[in-house]
mmCIF file of C-alpha atoms and ligand atoms in Angstrom:
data_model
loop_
_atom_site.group_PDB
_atom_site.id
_atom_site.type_symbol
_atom_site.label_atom_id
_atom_site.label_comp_id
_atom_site.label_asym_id
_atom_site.label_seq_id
_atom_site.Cartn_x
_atom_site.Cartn_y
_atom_site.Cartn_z
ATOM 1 C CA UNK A 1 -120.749 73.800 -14.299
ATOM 2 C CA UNK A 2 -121.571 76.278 -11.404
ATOM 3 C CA UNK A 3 -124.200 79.253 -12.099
ATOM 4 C CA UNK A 4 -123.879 82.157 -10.268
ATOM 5 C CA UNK A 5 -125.787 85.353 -10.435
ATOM 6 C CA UNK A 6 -123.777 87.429 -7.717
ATOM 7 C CA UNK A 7 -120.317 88.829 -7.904
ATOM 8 C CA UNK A 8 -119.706 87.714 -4.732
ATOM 9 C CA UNK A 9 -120.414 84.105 -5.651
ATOM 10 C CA UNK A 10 -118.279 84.933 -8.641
ATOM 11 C CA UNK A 11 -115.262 86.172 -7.034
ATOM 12 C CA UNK A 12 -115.367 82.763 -4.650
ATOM 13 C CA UNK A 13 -114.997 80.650 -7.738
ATOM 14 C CA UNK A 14 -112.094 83.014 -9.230
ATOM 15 C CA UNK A 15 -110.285 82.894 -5.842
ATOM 16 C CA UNK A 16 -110.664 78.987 -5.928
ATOM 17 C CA UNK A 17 -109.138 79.088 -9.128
ATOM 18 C CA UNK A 18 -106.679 81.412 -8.898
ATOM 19 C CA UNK A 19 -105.253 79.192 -5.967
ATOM 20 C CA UNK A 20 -104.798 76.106 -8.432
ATOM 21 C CA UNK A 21 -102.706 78.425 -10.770
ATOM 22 C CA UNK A 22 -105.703 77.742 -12.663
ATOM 23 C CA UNK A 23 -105.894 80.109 -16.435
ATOM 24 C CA UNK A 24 -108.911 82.003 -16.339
ATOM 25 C CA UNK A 25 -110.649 82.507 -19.843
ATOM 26 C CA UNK A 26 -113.972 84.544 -20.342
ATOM 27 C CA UNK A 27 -116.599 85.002 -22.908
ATOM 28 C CA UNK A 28 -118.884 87.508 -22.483
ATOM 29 C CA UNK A 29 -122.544 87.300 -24.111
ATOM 30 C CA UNK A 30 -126.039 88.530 -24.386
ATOM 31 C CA UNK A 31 -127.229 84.873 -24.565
ATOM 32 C CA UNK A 32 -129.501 83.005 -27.190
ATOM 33 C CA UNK A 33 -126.572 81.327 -28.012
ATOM 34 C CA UNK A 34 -125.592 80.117 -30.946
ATOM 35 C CA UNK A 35 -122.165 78.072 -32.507
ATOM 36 C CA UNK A 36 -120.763 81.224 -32.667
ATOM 37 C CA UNK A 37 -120.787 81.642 -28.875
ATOM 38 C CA UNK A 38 -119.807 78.266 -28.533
ATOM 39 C CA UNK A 39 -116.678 78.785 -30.624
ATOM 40 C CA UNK A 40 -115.638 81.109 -28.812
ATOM 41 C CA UNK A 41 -116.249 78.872 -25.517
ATOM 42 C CA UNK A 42 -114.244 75.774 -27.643
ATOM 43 C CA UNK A 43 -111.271 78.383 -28.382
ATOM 44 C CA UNK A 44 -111.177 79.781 -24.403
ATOM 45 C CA UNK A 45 -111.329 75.476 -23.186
ATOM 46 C CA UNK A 46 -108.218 75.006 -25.074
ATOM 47 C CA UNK A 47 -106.121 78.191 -24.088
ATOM 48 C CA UNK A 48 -107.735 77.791 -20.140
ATOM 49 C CA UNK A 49 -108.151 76.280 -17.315
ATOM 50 C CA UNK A 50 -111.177 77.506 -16.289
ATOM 51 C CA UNK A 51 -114.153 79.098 -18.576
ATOM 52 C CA UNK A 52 -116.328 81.817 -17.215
ATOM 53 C CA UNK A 53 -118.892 83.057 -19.224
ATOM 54 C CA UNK A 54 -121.219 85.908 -18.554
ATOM 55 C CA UNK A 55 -125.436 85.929 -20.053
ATOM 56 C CA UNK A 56 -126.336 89.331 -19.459
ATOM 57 C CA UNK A 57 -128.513 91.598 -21.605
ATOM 58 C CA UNK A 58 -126.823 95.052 -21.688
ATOM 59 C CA UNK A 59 -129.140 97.982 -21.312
ATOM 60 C CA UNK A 60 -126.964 100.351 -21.794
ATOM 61 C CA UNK A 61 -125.838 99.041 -25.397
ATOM 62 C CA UNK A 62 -129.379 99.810 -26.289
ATOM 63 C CA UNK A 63 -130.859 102.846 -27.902
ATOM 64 C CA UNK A 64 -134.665 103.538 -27.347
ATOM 65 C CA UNK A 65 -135.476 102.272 -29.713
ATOM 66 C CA UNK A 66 -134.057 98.985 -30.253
ATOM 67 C CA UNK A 67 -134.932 95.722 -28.595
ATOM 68 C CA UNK A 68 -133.940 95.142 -25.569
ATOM 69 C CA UNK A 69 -137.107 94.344 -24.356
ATOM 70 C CA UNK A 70 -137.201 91.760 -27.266
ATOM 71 C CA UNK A 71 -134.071 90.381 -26.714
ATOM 72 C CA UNK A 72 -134.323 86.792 -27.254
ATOM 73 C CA UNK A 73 -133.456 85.226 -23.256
ATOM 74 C CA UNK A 74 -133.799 81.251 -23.775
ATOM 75 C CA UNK A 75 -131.968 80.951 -20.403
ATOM 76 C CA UNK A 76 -132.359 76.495 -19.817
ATOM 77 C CA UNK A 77 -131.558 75.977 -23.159
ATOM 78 C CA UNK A 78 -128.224 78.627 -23.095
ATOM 79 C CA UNK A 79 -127.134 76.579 -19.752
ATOM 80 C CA UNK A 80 -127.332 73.528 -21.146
ATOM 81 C CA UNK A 81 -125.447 74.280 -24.223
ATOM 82 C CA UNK A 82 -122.810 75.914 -21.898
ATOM 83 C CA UNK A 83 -122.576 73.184 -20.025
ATOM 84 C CA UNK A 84 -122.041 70.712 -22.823
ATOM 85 C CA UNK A 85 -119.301 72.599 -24.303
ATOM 86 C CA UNK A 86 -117.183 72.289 -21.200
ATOM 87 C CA UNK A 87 -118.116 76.706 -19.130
ATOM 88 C CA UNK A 88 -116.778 75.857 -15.643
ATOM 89 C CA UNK A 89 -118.927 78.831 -14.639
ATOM 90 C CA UNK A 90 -121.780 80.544 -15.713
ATOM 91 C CA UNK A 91 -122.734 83.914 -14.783
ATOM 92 C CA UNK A 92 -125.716 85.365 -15.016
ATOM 93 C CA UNK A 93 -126.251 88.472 -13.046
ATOM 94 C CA UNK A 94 -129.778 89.987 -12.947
ATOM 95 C CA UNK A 95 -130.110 93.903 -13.631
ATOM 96 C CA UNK A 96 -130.032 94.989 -10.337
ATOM 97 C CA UNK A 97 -127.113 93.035 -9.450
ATOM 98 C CA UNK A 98 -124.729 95.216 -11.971
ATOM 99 C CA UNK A 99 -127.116 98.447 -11.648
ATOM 100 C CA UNK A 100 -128.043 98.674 -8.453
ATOM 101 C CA UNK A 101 -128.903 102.635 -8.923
ATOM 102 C CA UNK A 102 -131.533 101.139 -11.748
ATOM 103 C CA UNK A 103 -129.382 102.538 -14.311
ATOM 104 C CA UNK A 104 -130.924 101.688 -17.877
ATOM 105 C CA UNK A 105 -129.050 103.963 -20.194
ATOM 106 C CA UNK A 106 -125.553 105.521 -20.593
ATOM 107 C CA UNK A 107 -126.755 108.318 -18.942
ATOM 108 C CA UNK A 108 -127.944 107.297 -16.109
ATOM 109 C CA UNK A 109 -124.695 105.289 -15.161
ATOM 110 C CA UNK A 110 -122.403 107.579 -13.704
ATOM 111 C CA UNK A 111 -119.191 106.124 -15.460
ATOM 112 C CA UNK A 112 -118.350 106.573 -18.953
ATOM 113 C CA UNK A 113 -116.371 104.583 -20.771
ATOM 114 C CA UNK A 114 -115.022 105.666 -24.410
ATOM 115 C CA UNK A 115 -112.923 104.908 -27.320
ATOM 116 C CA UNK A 116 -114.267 107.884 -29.402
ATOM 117 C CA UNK A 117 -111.695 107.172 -32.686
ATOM 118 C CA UNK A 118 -113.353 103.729 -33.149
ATOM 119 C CA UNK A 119 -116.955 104.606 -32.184
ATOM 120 C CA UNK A 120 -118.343 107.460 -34.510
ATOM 121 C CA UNK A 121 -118.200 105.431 -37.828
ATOM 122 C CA UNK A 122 -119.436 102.220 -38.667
ATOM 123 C CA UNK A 123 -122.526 101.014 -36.776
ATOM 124 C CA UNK A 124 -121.418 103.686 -34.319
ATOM 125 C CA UNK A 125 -123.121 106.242 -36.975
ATOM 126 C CA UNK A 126 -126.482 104.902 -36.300
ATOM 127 C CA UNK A 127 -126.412 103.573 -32.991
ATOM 128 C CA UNK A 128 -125.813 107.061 -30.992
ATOM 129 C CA UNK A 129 -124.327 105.659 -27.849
ATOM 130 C CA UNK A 130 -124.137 102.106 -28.468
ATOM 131 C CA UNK A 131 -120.644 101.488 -28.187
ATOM 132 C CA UNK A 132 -120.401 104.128 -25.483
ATOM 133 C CA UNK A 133 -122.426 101.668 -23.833
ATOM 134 C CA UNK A 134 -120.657 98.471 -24.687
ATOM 135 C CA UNK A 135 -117.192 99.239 -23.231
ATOM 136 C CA UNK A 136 -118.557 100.747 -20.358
ATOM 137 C CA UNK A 137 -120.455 97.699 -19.635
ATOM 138 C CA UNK A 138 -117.386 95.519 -20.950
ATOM 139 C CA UNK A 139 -115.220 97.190 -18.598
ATOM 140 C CA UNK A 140 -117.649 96.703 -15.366
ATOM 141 C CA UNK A 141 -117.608 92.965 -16.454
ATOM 142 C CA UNK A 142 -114.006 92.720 -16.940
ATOM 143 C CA UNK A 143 -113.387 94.219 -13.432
ATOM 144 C CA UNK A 144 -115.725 91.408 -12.227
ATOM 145 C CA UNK A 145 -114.593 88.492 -13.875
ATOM 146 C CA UNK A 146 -110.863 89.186 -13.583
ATOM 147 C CA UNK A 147 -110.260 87.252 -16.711
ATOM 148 C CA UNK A 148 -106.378 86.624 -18.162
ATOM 149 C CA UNK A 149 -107.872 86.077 -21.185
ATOM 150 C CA UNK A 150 -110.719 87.582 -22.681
ATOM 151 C CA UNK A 151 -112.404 85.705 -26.188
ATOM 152 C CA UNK A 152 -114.364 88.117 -28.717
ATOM 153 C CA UNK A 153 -116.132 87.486 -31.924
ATOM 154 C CA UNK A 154 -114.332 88.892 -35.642
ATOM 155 C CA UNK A 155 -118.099 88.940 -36.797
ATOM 156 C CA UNK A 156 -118.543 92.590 -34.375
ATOM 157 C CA UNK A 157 -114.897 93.416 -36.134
ATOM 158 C CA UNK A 158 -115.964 97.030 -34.336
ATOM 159 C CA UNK A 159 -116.368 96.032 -31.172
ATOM 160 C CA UNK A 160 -113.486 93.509 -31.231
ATOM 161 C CA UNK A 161 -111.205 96.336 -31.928
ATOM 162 C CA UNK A 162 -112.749 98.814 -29.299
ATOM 163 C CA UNK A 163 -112.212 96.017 -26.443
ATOM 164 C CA UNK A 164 -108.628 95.799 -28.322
ATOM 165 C CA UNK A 165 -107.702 99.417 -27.955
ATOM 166 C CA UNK A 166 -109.542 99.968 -24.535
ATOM 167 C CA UNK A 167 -107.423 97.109 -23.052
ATOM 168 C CA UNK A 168 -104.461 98.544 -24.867
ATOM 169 C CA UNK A 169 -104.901 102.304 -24.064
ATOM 170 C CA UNK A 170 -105.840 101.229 -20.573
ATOM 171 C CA UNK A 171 -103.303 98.587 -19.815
ATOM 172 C CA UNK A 172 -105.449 96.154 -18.820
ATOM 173 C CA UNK A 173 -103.938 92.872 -17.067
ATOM 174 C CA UNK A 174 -105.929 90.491 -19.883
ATOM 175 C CA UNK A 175 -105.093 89.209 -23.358
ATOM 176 C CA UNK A 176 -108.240 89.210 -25.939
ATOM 177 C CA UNK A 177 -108.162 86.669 -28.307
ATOM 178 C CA UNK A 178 -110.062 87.187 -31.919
ATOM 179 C CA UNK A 179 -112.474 84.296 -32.448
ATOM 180 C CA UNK A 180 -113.307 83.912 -36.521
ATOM 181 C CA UNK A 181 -116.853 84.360 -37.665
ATOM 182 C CA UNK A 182 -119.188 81.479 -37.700
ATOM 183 C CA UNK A 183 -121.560 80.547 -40.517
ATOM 184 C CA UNK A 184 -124.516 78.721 -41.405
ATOM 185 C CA UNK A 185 -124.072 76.322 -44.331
ATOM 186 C CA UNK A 186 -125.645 79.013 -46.744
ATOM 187 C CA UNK A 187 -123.175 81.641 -45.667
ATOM 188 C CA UNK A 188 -125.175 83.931 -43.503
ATOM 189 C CA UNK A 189 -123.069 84.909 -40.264
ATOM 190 C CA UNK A 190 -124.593 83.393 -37.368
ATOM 191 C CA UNK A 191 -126.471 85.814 -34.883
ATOM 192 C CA UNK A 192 -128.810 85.196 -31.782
ATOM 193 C CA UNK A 193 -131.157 88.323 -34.090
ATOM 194 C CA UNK A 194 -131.614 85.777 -36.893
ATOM 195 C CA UNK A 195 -134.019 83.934 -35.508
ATOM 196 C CA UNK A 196 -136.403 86.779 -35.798
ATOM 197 C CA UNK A 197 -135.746 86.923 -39.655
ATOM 198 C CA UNK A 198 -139.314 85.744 -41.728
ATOM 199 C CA UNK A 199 -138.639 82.665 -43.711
ATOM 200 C CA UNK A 200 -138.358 84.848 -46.817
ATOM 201 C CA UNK A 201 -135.973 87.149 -45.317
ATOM 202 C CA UNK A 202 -133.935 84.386 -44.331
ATOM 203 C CA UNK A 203 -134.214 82.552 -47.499
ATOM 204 C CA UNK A 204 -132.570 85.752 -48.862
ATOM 205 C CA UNK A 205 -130.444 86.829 -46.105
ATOM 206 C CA UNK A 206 -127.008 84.649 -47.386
ATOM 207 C CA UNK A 207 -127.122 87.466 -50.393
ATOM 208 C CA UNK A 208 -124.975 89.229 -48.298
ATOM 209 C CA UNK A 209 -122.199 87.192 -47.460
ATOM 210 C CA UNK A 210 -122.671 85.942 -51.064
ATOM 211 C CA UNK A 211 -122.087 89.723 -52.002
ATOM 212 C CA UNK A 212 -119.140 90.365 -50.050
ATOM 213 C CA UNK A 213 -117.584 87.494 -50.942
ATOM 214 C CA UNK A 214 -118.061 88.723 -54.612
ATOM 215 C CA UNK A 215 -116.525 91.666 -54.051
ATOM 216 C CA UNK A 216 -113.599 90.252 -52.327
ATOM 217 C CA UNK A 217 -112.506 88.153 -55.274
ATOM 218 C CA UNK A 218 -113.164 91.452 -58.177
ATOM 219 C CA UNK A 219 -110.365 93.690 -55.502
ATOM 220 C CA UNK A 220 -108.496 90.207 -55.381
ATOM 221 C CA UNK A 221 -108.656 89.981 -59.274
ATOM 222 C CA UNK A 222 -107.442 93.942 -59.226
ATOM 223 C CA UNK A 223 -111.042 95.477 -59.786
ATOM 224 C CA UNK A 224 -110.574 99.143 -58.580
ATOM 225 C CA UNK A 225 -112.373 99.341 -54.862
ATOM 226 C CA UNK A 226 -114.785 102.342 -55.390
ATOM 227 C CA UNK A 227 -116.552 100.565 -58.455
ATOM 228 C CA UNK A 228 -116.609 97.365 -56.764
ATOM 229 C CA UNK A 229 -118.465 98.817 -53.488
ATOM 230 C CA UNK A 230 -120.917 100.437 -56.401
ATOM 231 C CA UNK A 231 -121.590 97.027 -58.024
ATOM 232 C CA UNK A 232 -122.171 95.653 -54.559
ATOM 233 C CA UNK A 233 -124.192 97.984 -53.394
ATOM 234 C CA UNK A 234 -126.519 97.786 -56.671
ATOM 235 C CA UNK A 235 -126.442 93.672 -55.867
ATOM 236 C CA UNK A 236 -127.457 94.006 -52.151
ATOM 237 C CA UNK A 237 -130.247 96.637 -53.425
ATOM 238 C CA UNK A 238 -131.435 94.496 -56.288
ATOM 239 C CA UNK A 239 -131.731 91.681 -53.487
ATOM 240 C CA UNK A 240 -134.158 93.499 -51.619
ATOM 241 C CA UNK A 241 -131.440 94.617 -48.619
ATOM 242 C CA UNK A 242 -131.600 98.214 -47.459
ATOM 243 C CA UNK A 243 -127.943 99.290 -47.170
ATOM 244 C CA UNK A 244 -127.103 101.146 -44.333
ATOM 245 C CA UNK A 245 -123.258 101.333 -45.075
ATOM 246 C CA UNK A 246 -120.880 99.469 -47.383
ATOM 247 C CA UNK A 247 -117.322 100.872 -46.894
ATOM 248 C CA UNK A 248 -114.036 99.393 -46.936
ATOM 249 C CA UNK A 249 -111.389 100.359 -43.694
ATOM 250 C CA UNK A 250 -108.336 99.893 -42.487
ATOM 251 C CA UNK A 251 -108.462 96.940 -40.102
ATOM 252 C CA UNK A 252 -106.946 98.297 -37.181
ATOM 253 C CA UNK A 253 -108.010 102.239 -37.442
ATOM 254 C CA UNK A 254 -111.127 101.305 -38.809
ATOM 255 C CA UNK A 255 -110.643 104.481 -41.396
ATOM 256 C CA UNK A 256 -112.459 104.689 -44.498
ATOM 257 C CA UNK A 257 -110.004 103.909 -47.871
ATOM 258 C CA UNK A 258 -110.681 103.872 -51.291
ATOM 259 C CA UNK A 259 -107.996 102.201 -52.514
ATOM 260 C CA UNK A 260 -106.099 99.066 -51.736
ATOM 261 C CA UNK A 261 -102.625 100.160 -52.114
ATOM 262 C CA UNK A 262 -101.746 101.466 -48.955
ATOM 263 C CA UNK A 263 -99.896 99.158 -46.162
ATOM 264 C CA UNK A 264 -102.767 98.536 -43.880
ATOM 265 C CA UNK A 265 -104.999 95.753 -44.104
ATOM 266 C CA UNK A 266 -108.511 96.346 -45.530
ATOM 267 C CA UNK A 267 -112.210 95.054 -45.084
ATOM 268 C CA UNK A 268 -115.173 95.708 -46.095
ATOM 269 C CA UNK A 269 -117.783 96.365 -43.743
ATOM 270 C CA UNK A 270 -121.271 96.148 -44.317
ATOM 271 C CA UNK A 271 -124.948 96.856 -42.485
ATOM 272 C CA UNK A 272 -128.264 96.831 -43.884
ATOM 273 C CA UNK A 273 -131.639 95.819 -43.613
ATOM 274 C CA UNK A 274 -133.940 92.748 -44.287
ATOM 275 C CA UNK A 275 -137.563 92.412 -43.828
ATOM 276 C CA UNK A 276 -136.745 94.947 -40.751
ATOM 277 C CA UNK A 277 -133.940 92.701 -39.159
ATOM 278 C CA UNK A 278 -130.559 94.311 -39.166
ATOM 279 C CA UNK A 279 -127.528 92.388 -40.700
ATOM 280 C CA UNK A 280 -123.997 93.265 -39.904
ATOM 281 C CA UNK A 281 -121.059 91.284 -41.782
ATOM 282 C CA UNK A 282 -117.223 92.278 -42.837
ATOM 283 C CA UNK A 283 -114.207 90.848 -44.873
ATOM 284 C CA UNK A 284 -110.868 91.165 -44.946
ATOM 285 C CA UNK A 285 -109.973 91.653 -48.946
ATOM 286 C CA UNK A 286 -106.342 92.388 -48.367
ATOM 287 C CA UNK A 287 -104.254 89.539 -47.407
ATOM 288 C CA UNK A 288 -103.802 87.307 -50.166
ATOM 289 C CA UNK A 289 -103.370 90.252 -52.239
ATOM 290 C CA UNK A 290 -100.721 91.688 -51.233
ATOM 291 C CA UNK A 291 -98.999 88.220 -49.961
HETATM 292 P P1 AMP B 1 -123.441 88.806 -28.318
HETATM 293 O O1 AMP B 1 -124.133 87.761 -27.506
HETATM 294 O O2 AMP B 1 -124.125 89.109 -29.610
HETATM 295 O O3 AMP B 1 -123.099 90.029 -27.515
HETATM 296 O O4 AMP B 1 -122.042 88.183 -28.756
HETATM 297 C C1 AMP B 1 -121.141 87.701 -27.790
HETATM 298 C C2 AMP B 1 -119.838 87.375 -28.452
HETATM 299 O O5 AMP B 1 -120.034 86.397 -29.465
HETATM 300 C C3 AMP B 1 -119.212 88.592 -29.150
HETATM 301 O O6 AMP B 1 -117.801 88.557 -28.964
HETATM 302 C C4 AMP B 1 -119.566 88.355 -30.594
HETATM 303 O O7 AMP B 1 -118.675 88.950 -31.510
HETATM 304 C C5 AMP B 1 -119.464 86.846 -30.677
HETATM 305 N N1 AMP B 1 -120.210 86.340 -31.825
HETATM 306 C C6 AMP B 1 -121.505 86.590 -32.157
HETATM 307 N N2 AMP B 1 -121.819 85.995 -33.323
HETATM 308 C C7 AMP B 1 -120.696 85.378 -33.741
HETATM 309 C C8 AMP B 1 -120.362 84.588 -34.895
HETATM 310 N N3 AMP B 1 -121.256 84.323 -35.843
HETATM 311 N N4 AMP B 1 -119.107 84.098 -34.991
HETATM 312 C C9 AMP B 1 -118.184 84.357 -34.037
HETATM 313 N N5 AMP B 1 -118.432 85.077 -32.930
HETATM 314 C C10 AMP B 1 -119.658 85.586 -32.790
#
């Protein structure tokens, strides 16, 4: 595996490749990774020739106060699990290297990026900016890597779709392929901000997949969809979570539905708070339903 921090190095390796006729896949991450990453690394080997994939904490993504400071950054331990799992290249661009006007936030970067009907709602109603900041970013990295294919996580089902519709909307010459979310044993969906979960917290945490996965078989028994999100919401409280949001959406407009009965396919989407560490998780309650 070669690490490289520059673009320039970078671009070397994807002209090498791109002689070959080599497939280029990417995964983009923040790092402190986790099987989740690594699926997504696993599903890119067998589509690719070559695997790049990029470590680098996004400022931009973060609001003021969140933690990027925090940020978990084990980066000997993330090379060596990159390396294991078959990454032809790693890169891992320091700050300066994608800012080099010291941009920390959105609005100090002079580009904006946007996909406004996919960004308001959602985590997009707390985090002012965040995904603002994400597809910019995403973008920027795109336009480095050069990827033909792209590999992105259902477990940020928001995010997944706003890469979808900016590389859509925009044309751009890549395909992104949906990677399913990956679980511990117990159910919780596997994030790099678990590991700052307190062993009570995290002895409690699977309550929410347990919850959603509740709920999905009441709509798939025909429980109407606006008393199920009220039973859930009751069972996430009663476990000690504070709910942020619990709503149900169309998968691909990510609009809020109360019913099932429409065409689209639906799932539920939920955020909330443990012992201070925020959990994100969706499902899709649709399929079998109406197959
Ligand atoms: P992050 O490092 O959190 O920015 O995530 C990088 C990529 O990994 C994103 O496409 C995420 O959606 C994906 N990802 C994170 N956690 C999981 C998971 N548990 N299962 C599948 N993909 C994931």
């Amino acid at each position: 595996m070669k690490v490289v921090t520059t673009a320039r190095e970078l671009a070397a390796e994807w002209e090498t490749a791109r002689r070959s006729g080599a497939v280029i896949g990417y995964v983009p991450t923040m790092g402190a990774l986790h099987e989740g990453h690594l699926s997504l690394v696993d599903l890119a080997r067998a589509e690719c020739d070559l695997v790049i994939c990029s470590i680098f904490v996004n400022p931009l993504q973060f609001g003021p106060d969140e933690d990027f400071d925090s940020y978990p950054r084990p980066v000997e331990r993330d090379l060596g699990l990159l390396e294991s799992r078959g990454t032809g290249v790693a890169f891992l661009p320091d700050w300066l290297e994608i800012f080099p006007r010291r941009e920390r936030t959105l609005a100090d970067f002079g580009t904006h990026v946007s996909v406004p009907r996919l960004s308001g709602q959602l985590c997009g109603r707390s985090r002012t900016g965040h995904f603002d900041g994400m597809v910019t970013e995403s973008l920027l990295f795109l336009n480095l890597v050069r990827p033909d294919r792209t590999y992105w996580g259902e477990k940020d089902f928001q995010q997944l779709r706003i890469i979808e519709t900016l590389v859509q909307d925009l044309r751009l010459p890549v395909t992104v392929v949906r990677g399913a979310t990956r679980r511990e044993a117990d159910g919780l969906a596997m994030s790099s901000r678990n590991k700052n979960l307190t062993p009570e917290a995290r002895a409690a945490a699977p309550g929410l997949p347990r919850t959603l996965q509740e709920a999905r078989a009441a709509l798939m028994g025909g429980a109407s969809l606006p008393e199920v999100l009220a039973t859930t919401r009751e069972a996430l409280d009663a476990l000690g979570f504070a709910v942020e949001y619990l709503v149900a959406c169309e998968e691909e407009s990510l609009t809020e539905v109360s019913t099932l009965d429409g065409p689209a396919a639906v799932r539920v989407f939920a955020a909330a708070t443990l012992g201070g560490v925020r959990l994100i998780d969706n499902v899709r309650v649709t399929e079998e339903r109406r197959g």
